PDB file of C-alpha atoms in Angstrom:
ATOM      1  CA  ALA A  30     121.061  94.616 100.732  1.00  0.00           C
ATOM      2  CA  GLN A  31     118.492  97.004 102.117  1.00  0.00           C
ATOM      3  CA  LYS A  32     117.033  97.154 105.564  1.00  0.00           C
ATOM      4  CA  VAL A  33     114.475  99.375 107.258  1.00  0.00           C
ATOM      5  CA  THR A  34     114.086  99.323 111.021  1.00  0.00           C
ATOM      6  CA  GLN A  35     111.123 100.693 112.904  1.00  0.00           C
ATOM      7  CA  ALA A  36     112.045  99.908 116.467  1.00  0.00           C
ATOM      8  CA  GLN A  37     108.766 101.090 117.957  1.00  0.00           C
ATOM      9  CA  THR A  38     106.209  98.333 117.590  1.00  0.00           C
ATOM     10  CA  GLU A  39     103.333 100.136 119.283  1.00  0.00           C
ATOM     11  CA  ILE A  40     102.865 103.632 120.641  1.00  0.00           C
ATOM     12  CA  SER A  41      99.931 105.019 122.593  1.00  0.00           C
ATOM     13  CA  VAL A  42      99.428 108.715 123.082  1.00  0.00           C
ATOM     14  CA  VAL A  43      96.625 110.848 124.394  1.00  0.00           C
ATOM     15  CA  GLU A  44      94.875 113.046 121.884  1.00  0.00           C
ATOM     16  CA  LYS A  45      96.632 116.369 121.226  1.00  0.00           C
ATOM     17  CA  GLU A  46     100.031 115.023 122.230  1.00  0.00           C
ATOM     18  CA  ASP A  47     102.873 115.106 119.747  1.00  0.00           C
ATOM     19  CA  VAL A  48     104.362 111.795 118.682  1.00  0.00           C
ATOM     20  CA  THR A  49     107.475 110.855 116.703  1.00  0.00           C
ATOM     21  CA  LEU A  50     107.794 107.621 114.778  1.00  0.00           C
ATOM     22  CA  ASP A  51     111.353 106.491 114.190  1.00  0.00           C
ATOM     23  CA  CYS A  52     112.776 104.988 111.027  1.00  0.00           C
ATOM     24  CA  VAL A  53     116.367 103.909 110.451  1.00  0.00           C
ATOM     25  CA  TYR A  54     117.525 102.463 107.163  1.00  0.00           C
ATOM     26  CA  GLU A  55     120.498 100.751 105.574  1.00  0.00           C
ATOM     27  CA  THR A  56     121.385 100.729 101.909  1.00  0.00           C
ATOM     28  CA  ARG A  57     124.440 100.670  99.689  1.00  0.00           C
ATOM     29  CA  ASP A  58     122.716 102.626  96.953  1.00  0.00           C
ATOM     30  CA  THR A  59     123.733 106.234  96.546  1.00  0.00           C
ATOM     31  CA  THR A  60     120.385 107.114  95.041  1.00  0.00           C
ATOM     32  CA  TYR A  61     117.289 105.965  96.844  1.00  0.00           C
ATOM     33  CA  TYR A  62     113.876 107.112  97.966  1.00  0.00           C
ATOM     34  CA  LEU A  63     112.287 107.004 101.370  1.00  0.00           C
ATOM     35  CA  PHE A  64     108.574 106.812 101.984  1.00  0.00           C
ATOM     36  CA  TRP A  65     106.065 106.846 104.767  1.00  0.00           C
ATOM     37  CA  TYR A  66     102.732 105.104 104.381  1.00  0.00           C
ATOM     38  CA  LYS A  67      99.723 104.986 106.650  1.00  0.00           C
ATOM     39  CA  GLN A  68      97.638 101.853 106.912  1.00  0.00           C
ATOM     40  CA  PRO A  69      94.340 102.542 108.664  1.00  0.00           C
ATOM     41  CA  PRO A  70      92.183  99.698 110.008  1.00  0.00           C
ATOM     42  CA  SER A  71      90.496  99.456 106.607  1.00  0.00           C
ATOM     43  CA  GLY A  72      93.774  98.065 105.289  1.00  0.00           C
ATOM     44  CA  GLU A  73      94.720 100.194 102.309  1.00  0.00           C
ATOM     45  CA  LEU A  74      98.118 101.861 102.038  1.00  0.00           C
ATOM     46  CA  VAL A  75      97.938 105.628 102.070  1.00  0.00           C
ATOM     47  CA  PHE A  76     100.959 107.439 100.669  1.00  0.00           C
ATOM     48  CA  LEU A  77     102.192 110.233 102.963  1.00  0.00           C
ATOM     49  CA  ILE A  78     105.561 111.385 101.699  1.00  0.00           C
ATOM     50  CA  ARG A  79     108.483 110.566  99.427  1.00  0.00           C
ATOM     51  CA  ARG A  80     112.022 111.861  99.878  1.00  0.00           C
ATOM     52  CA  ASN A  81     114.992 111.265  97.613  1.00  0.00           C
ATOM     53  CA  SER A  82     118.453 110.709  99.019  1.00  0.00           C
ATOM     54  CA  PHE A  83     119.766 114.042  97.789  1.00  0.00           C
ATOM     55  CA  ASP A  84     117.109 116.134  99.432  1.00  0.00           C
ATOM     56  CA  GLU A  85     117.655 116.443 103.150  1.00  0.00           C
ATOM     57  CA  GLN A  86     115.331 119.353 103.578  1.00  0.00           C
ATOM     58  CA  ASN A  87     112.810 118.706 106.294  1.00  0.00           C
ATOM     59  CA  GLU A  88     109.191 118.923 105.297  1.00  0.00           C
ATOM     60  CA  ILE A  89     106.033 119.990 107.038  1.00  0.00           C
ATOM     61  CA  SER A  90     102.543 119.246 105.838  1.00  0.00           C
ATOM     62  CA  GLY A  91      99.868 120.395 108.219  1.00  0.00           C
ATOM     63  CA  ARG A  92     100.287 118.434 111.442  1.00  0.00           C
ATOM     64  CA  TYR A  93     102.840 116.116 109.834  1.00  0.00           C
ATOM     65  CA  SER A  94     106.559 116.744 109.616  1.00  0.00           C
ATOM     66  CA  TRP A  95     109.506 114.653 108.550  1.00  0.00           C
ATOM     67  CA  ASN A  96     113.139 114.845 109.600  1.00  0.00           C
ATOM     68  CA  PHE A  97     115.562 113.242 107.138  1.00  0.00           C
ATOM     69  CA  GLN A  98     119.130 112.919 108.419  1.00  0.00           C
ATOM     70  CA  LYS A  99     121.415 111.147 106.009  1.00  0.00           C
ATOM     71  CA  SER A 100     124.312 111.204 108.505  1.00  0.00           C
ATOM     72  CA  THR A 101     122.378 108.940 110.852  1.00  0.00           C
ATOM     73  CA  SER A 102     120.357 107.152 108.133  1.00  0.00           C
ATOM     74  CA  SER A 103     117.129 108.189 109.758  1.00  0.00           C
ATOM     75  CA  PHE A 104     113.828 109.450 108.405  1.00  0.00           C
ATOM     76  CA  ASN A 105     111.602 110.222 111.383  1.00  0.00           C
ATOM     77  CA  PHE A 106     107.975 111.235 111.223  1.00  0.00           C
ATOM     78  CA  THR A 107     106.295 113.536 113.736  1.00  0.00           C
ATOM     79  CA  ILE A 108     102.589 114.098 114.190  1.00  0.00           C
ATOM     80  CA  THR A 109     101.780 117.266 116.063  1.00  0.00           C
ATOM     81  CA  ALA A 110      98.602 117.530 118.139  1.00  0.00           C
ATOM     82  CA  SER A 111      97.598 113.962 117.401  1.00  0.00           C
ATOM     83  CA  GLN A 112      93.991 113.070 116.697  1.00  0.00           C
ATOM     84  CA  VAL A 113      92.036 109.859 117.016  1.00  0.00           C
ATOM     85  CA  VAL A 114      91.909 109.609 113.213  1.00  0.00           C
ATOM     86  CA  ASP A 115      95.688 109.278 113.240  1.00  0.00           C
ATOM     87  CA  SER A 116      95.335 105.829 114.800  1.00  0.00           C
ATOM     88  CA  ALA A 117      96.827 103.426 112.260  1.00  0.00           C
ATOM     89  CA  VAL A 118      99.917 101.436 111.433  1.00  0.00           C
ATOM     90  CA  TYR A 119     102.644 103.547 109.873  1.00  0.00           C
ATOM     91  CA  PHE A 120     105.241 102.055 107.580  1.00  0.00           C
ATOM     92  CA  CYS A 121     108.557 103.499 106.574  1.00  0.00           C
ATOM     93  CA  ALA A 122     109.897 102.195 103.263  1.00  0.00           C
ATOM     94  CA  LEU A 123     113.077 102.436 101.205  1.00  0.00           C
ATOM     95  CA  TRP A 124     113.042 102.272  97.415  1.00  0.00           C
ATOM     96  CA  GLY A 125     116.499 101.296  96.312  1.00  0.00           C
ATOM     97  CA  TYR A 126     117.543  99.331  93.282  1.00  0.00           C
ATOM     98  CA  GLN A 127     114.634  97.314  91.938  1.00  0.00           C
ATOM     99  CA  LYS A 128     112.643  96.847  95.101  1.00  0.00           C
ATOM    100  CA  VAL A 129     110.922  98.580  97.945  1.00  0.00           C
ATOM    101  CA  THR A 130     111.812  97.399 101.446  1.00  0.00           C
ATOM    102  CA  PHE A 131     109.347  98.084 104.223  1.00  0.00           C
ATOM    103  CA  GLY A 132     109.872  98.363 107.927  1.00  0.00           C
ATOM    104  CA  THR A 133     107.722  96.237 110.168  1.00  0.00           C
ATOM    105  CA  GLY A 134     105.480  99.161 111.014  1.00  0.00           C
ATOM    106  CA  THR A 135     104.588 101.138 114.107  1.00  0.00           C
ATOM    107  CA  LYS A 136     101.060 100.848 115.412  1.00  0.00           C
ATOM    108  CA  LEU A 137      99.915 104.199 116.717  1.00  0.00           C
ATOM    109  CA  GLN A 138      96.929 104.411 119.005  1.00  0.00           C
ATOM    110  CA  VAL A 139      95.606 107.848 119.851  1.00  0.00           C
ATOM    111  CA  ILE A 140      93.419 107.764 122.916  1.00  0.00           C
ATOM    112  CA  PRO A 141      90.645 110.345 123.174  1.00  0.00           C
TER     113      PRO A 141
ATOM    114  CA  ASN B  21      94.083 108.838  85.615  1.00  0.00           C
ATOM    115  CA  ALA B  22      93.097 105.744  87.551  1.00  0.00           C
ATOM    116  CA  GLY B  23      95.457 104.415  90.158  1.00  0.00           C
ATOM    117  CA  VAL B  24      96.724 100.874  90.487  1.00  0.00           C
ATOM    118  CA  MET B  25      93.724  98.573  90.379  1.00  0.00           C
ATOM    119  CA  GLN B  26      93.691  95.268  92.160  1.00  0.00           C
ATOM    120  CA  ASN B  27      90.908  92.767  92.004  1.00  0.00           C
ATOM    121  CA  PRO B  28      89.272  91.166  93.648  1.00  0.00           C
ATOM    122  CA  ARG B  29      89.447  93.148  96.878  1.00  0.00           C
ATOM    123  CA  HIS B  30      88.498  90.096  98.873  1.00  0.00           C
ATOM    124  CA  LEU B  31      88.938  86.477  97.856  1.00  0.00           C
ATOM    125  CA  VAL B  32      87.925  83.381  99.770  1.00  0.00           C
ATOM    126  CA  ARG B  33      89.284  80.018  98.751  1.00  0.00           C
ATOM    127  CA  ARG B  34      89.082  76.564 100.212  1.00  0.00           C
ATOM    128  CA  ARG B  35      92.281  74.682 100.921  1.00  0.00           C
ATOM    129  CA  GLY B  36      93.599  73.116  97.736  1.00  0.00           C
ATOM    130  CA  GLN B  37      91.952  75.571  95.354  1.00  0.00           C
ATOM    131  CA  GLU B  38      93.750  78.074  93.163  1.00  0.00           C
ATOM    132  CA  ALA B  39      93.820  81.813  93.776  1.00  0.00           C
ATOM    133  CA  ARG B  40      94.391  84.334  90.997  1.00  0.00           C
ATOM    134  CA  LEU B  41      95.068  87.921  91.968  1.00  0.00           C
ATOM    135  CA  ARG B  42      95.071  90.655  89.355  1.00  0.00           C
ATOM    136  CA  CYS B  43      96.890  93.942  89.238  1.00  0.00           C
ATOM    137  CA  SER B  44      96.403  96.586  86.584  1.00  0.00           C
ATOM    138  CA  PRO B  45      99.207  99.137  86.829  1.00  0.00           C
ATOM    139  CA  MET B  46      98.758 102.800  86.270  1.00  0.00           C
ATOM    140  CA  LYS B  47      98.639 103.873  82.658  1.00  0.00           C
ATOM    141  CA  GLY B  48     102.120 104.062  81.215  1.00  0.00           C
ATOM    142  CA  HIS B  49     103.703 101.993  83.983  1.00  0.00           C
ATOM    143  CA  SER B  50     105.623  98.960  82.849  1.00  0.00           C
ATOM    144  CA  HIS B  51     107.029  97.853  86.209  1.00  0.00           C
ATOM    145  CA  VAL B  52     105.008  95.892  88.723  1.00  0.00           C
ATOM    146  CA  TYR B  53     105.870  94.740  92.223  1.00  0.00           C
ATOM    147  CA  TRP B  54     103.979  92.308  94.421  1.00  0.00           C
ATOM    148  CA  TYR B  55     104.093  92.358  98.199  1.00  0.00           C
ATOM    149  CA  ARG B  56     102.516  90.139 100.819  1.00  0.00           C
ATOM    150  CA  GLN B  57     101.387  91.264 104.237  1.00  0.00           C
ATOM    151  CA  LEU B  58     100.698  88.499 106.697  1.00  0.00           C
ATOM    152  CA  PRO B  59      98.347  89.332 109.581  1.00  0.00           C
ATOM    153  CA  GLU B  60      99.934  91.736 112.065  1.00  0.00           C
ATOM    154  CA  GLU B  61     103.128  91.950 110.011  1.00  0.00           C
ATOM    155  CA  GLY B  62     104.802  94.334 107.606  1.00  0.00           C
ATOM    156  CA  LEU B  63     104.944  94.035 103.848  1.00  0.00           C
ATOM    157  CA  LYS B  64     107.360  91.562 102.338  1.00  0.00           C
ATOM    158  CA  PHE B  65     108.636  91.799  98.788  1.00  0.00           C
ATOM    159  CA  MET B  66     107.665  88.891  96.580  1.00  0.00           C
ATOM    160  CA  VAL B  67     108.413  89.613  92.939  1.00  0.00           C
ATOM    161  CA  TYR B  68     109.311  92.387  90.514  1.00  0.00           C
ATOM    162  CA  LEU B  69     108.190  92.168  86.906  1.00  0.00           C
ATOM    163  CA  GLN B  70     108.467  94.185  83.774  1.00  0.00           C
ATOM    164  CA  LYS B  71     106.320  93.497  80.751  1.00  0.00           C
ATOM    165  CA  GLU B  72     106.835  89.823  79.824  1.00  0.00           C
ATOM    166  CA  ASN B  73     109.838  89.495  82.143  1.00  0.00           C
ATOM    167  CA  ILE B  74     110.399  88.450  85.724  1.00  0.00           C
ATOM    168  CA  ILE B  75     113.250  90.589  87.010  1.00  0.00           C
ATOM    169  CA  ASP B  76     113.486  89.530  90.633  1.00  0.00           C
ATOM    170  CA  GLU B  77     111.511  86.753  92.261  1.00  0.00           C
ATOM    171  CA  SER B  78     113.710  86.359  95.295  1.00  0.00           C
ATOM    172  CA  GLY B  79     110.772  86.808  97.644  1.00  0.00           C
ATOM    173  CA  MET B  80     108.511  84.260  96.042  1.00  0.00           C
ATOM    174  CA  PRO B  81     107.949  80.911  97.750  1.00  0.00           C
ATOM    175  CA  LYS B  82     109.558  78.209  95.665  1.00  0.00           C
ATOM    176  CA  GLU B  83     106.423  76.182  95.207  1.00  0.00           C
ATOM    177  CA  ARG B  84     102.815  76.923  94.307  1.00  0.00           C
ATOM    178  CA  PHE B  85     103.388  80.645  93.623  1.00  0.00           C
ATOM    179  CA  SER B  86     103.890  82.171  90.199  1.00  0.00           C
ATOM    180  CA  ALA B  87     103.560  85.611  88.665  1.00  0.00           C
ATOM    181  CA  GLU B  88     103.311  87.020  85.198  1.00  0.00           C
ATOM    182  CA  PHE B  89     102.952  90.380  83.517  1.00  0.00           C
ATOM    183  CA  PRO B  90     101.964  89.802  79.904  1.00  0.00           C
ATOM    184  CA  LYS B  91     102.359  92.254  77.087  1.00  0.00           C
ATOM    185  CA  GLU B  92      98.642  92.919  77.236  1.00  0.00           C
ATOM    186  CA  GLY B  93      96.488  92.782  80.305  1.00  0.00           C
ATOM    187  CA  PRO B  94      97.076  92.857  84.031  1.00  0.00           C
ATOM    188  CA  SER B  95      99.760  91.249  86.091  1.00  0.00           C
ATOM    189  CA  ILE B  96      98.618  88.000  87.679  1.00  0.00           C
ATOM    190  CA  LEU B  97      99.800  86.472  90.918  1.00  0.00           C
ATOM    191  CA  ARG B  98      98.771  82.845  90.990  1.00  0.00           C
ATOM    192  CA  ILE B  99      98.738  80.614  94.042  1.00  0.00           C
ATOM    193  CA  GLN B 100      98.053  76.966  93.449  1.00  0.00           C
ATOM    194  CA  GLN B 101      96.705  74.555  96.058  1.00  0.00           C
ATOM    195  CA  VAL B 102      96.264  77.268  98.650  1.00  0.00           C
ATOM    196  CA  VAL B 103      96.858  76.532 102.319  1.00  0.00           C
ATOM    197  CA  ARG B 104      95.731  78.436 105.407  1.00  0.00           C
ATOM    198  CA  GLY B 105      99.147  80.054 105.697  1.00  0.00           C
ATOM    199  CA  ASP B 106      98.576  81.826 102.388  1.00  0.00           C
ATOM    200  CA  SER B 107      95.878  83.961 104.023  1.00  0.00           C
ATOM    201  CA  ALA B 108      97.220  87.482 103.776  1.00  0.00           C
ATOM    202  CA  ALA B 109      96.838  90.825 102.062  1.00  0.00           C
ATOM    203  CA  TYR B 110      98.599  90.987  98.718  1.00  0.00           C
ATOM    204  CA  PHE B 111      99.593  94.419  97.482  1.00  0.00           C
ATOM    205  CA  CYS B 112     100.688  95.408  94.037  1.00  0.00           C
ATOM    206  CA  ALA B 113     102.680  98.530  93.174  1.00  0.00           C
ATOM    207  CA  SER B 114     103.600  99.997  89.827  1.00  0.00           C
ATOM    208  CA  SER B 115     106.103 102.506  88.580  1.00  0.00           C
ATOM    209  CA  PRO B 116     107.226 103.847  85.226  1.00  0.00           C
ATOM    210  CA  LEU B 117     110.869 103.159  85.999  1.00  0.00           C
ATOM    211  CA  GLU B 118     112.980 100.858  88.101  1.00  0.00           C
ATOM    212  CA  ARG B 119     113.117 103.675  90.573  1.00  0.00           C
ATOM    213  CA  THR B 120     110.224 105.937  91.254  1.00  0.00           C
ATOM    214  CA  GLY B 121     111.862 108.880  89.573  1.00  0.00           C
ATOM    215  CA  GLY B 122     109.794 111.917  90.248  1.00  0.00           C
ATOM    216  CA  THR B 123     106.738 110.071  91.409  1.00  0.00           C
ATOM    217  CA  GLU B 124     105.652 108.300  94.531  1.00  0.00           C
ATOM    218  CA  ALA B 125     105.337 104.568  94.532  1.00  0.00           C
ATOM    219  CA  PHE B 126     101.785 103.756  93.588  1.00  0.00           C
ATOM    220  CA  PHE B 127     100.169 100.942  95.494  1.00  0.00           C
ATOM    221  CA  GLY B 128      96.855  99.295  94.870  1.00  0.00           C
ATOM    222  CA  GLN B 129      94.318  98.762  97.627  1.00  0.00           C
ATOM    223  CA  GLY B 130      95.303  95.150  98.049  1.00  0.00           C
ATOM    224  CA  THR B 131      93.586  91.795  97.745  1.00  0.00           C
ATOM    225  CA  ARG B 132      92.734  90.102 100.983  1.00  0.00           C
ATOM    226  CA  LEU B 133      92.951  86.359 100.540  1.00  0.00           C
ATOM    227  CA  THR B 134      91.289  84.133 103.104  1.00  0.00           C
ATOM    228  CA  VAL B 135      91.799  80.407 102.921  1.00  0.00           C
ATOM    229  CA  VAL B 136      89.177  78.376 104.739  1.00  0.00           C
TER     230      VAL B 136
END
């Protein structure tokens, strides 16, 4: 069985603050992939990052960074210097054997 | 190289009608996944199909819902006798393998079903 937990339901930050979105997962698979998706108010799913279970290297892409820690089964996402356009629901997802399991999402509101 | 195409983007049905949602996977992808997102909720797995086969339908409601992925043509998610509770966004994803391999999971833009 797979499970993805995003404990933060909603977060509000003031523009230019840094914010970290937490993601904790459970799986029995030894090979799996972790994803983050952004869902803006328009509703589509925007792919942000994919990480496989053997690659624990942290990644930075512009204002976005991801911290994958296999020892704690966490894959946290940090936005540095947040902007209003970052306001969206963010989903963490686990692709294990045959299916993708999504967390319930974290709604981020960036206040100008 | 077009992405996963879902149509229609928006679908309105009256209670009791049938809804047919289409998903054309990316070229070369033979695995399709359907997910449902109820209002203000996360995405829930419904069904996983390969060409002409249903591999896992553990997330599908037992009645009124069916899915297919024929040898030719798009995958179809069919909802018979729709009820208001079926109103949701339905997302389709495709991949070339059971796992994503070296690629990200490709999702379509979703079909928003509204039952009135």
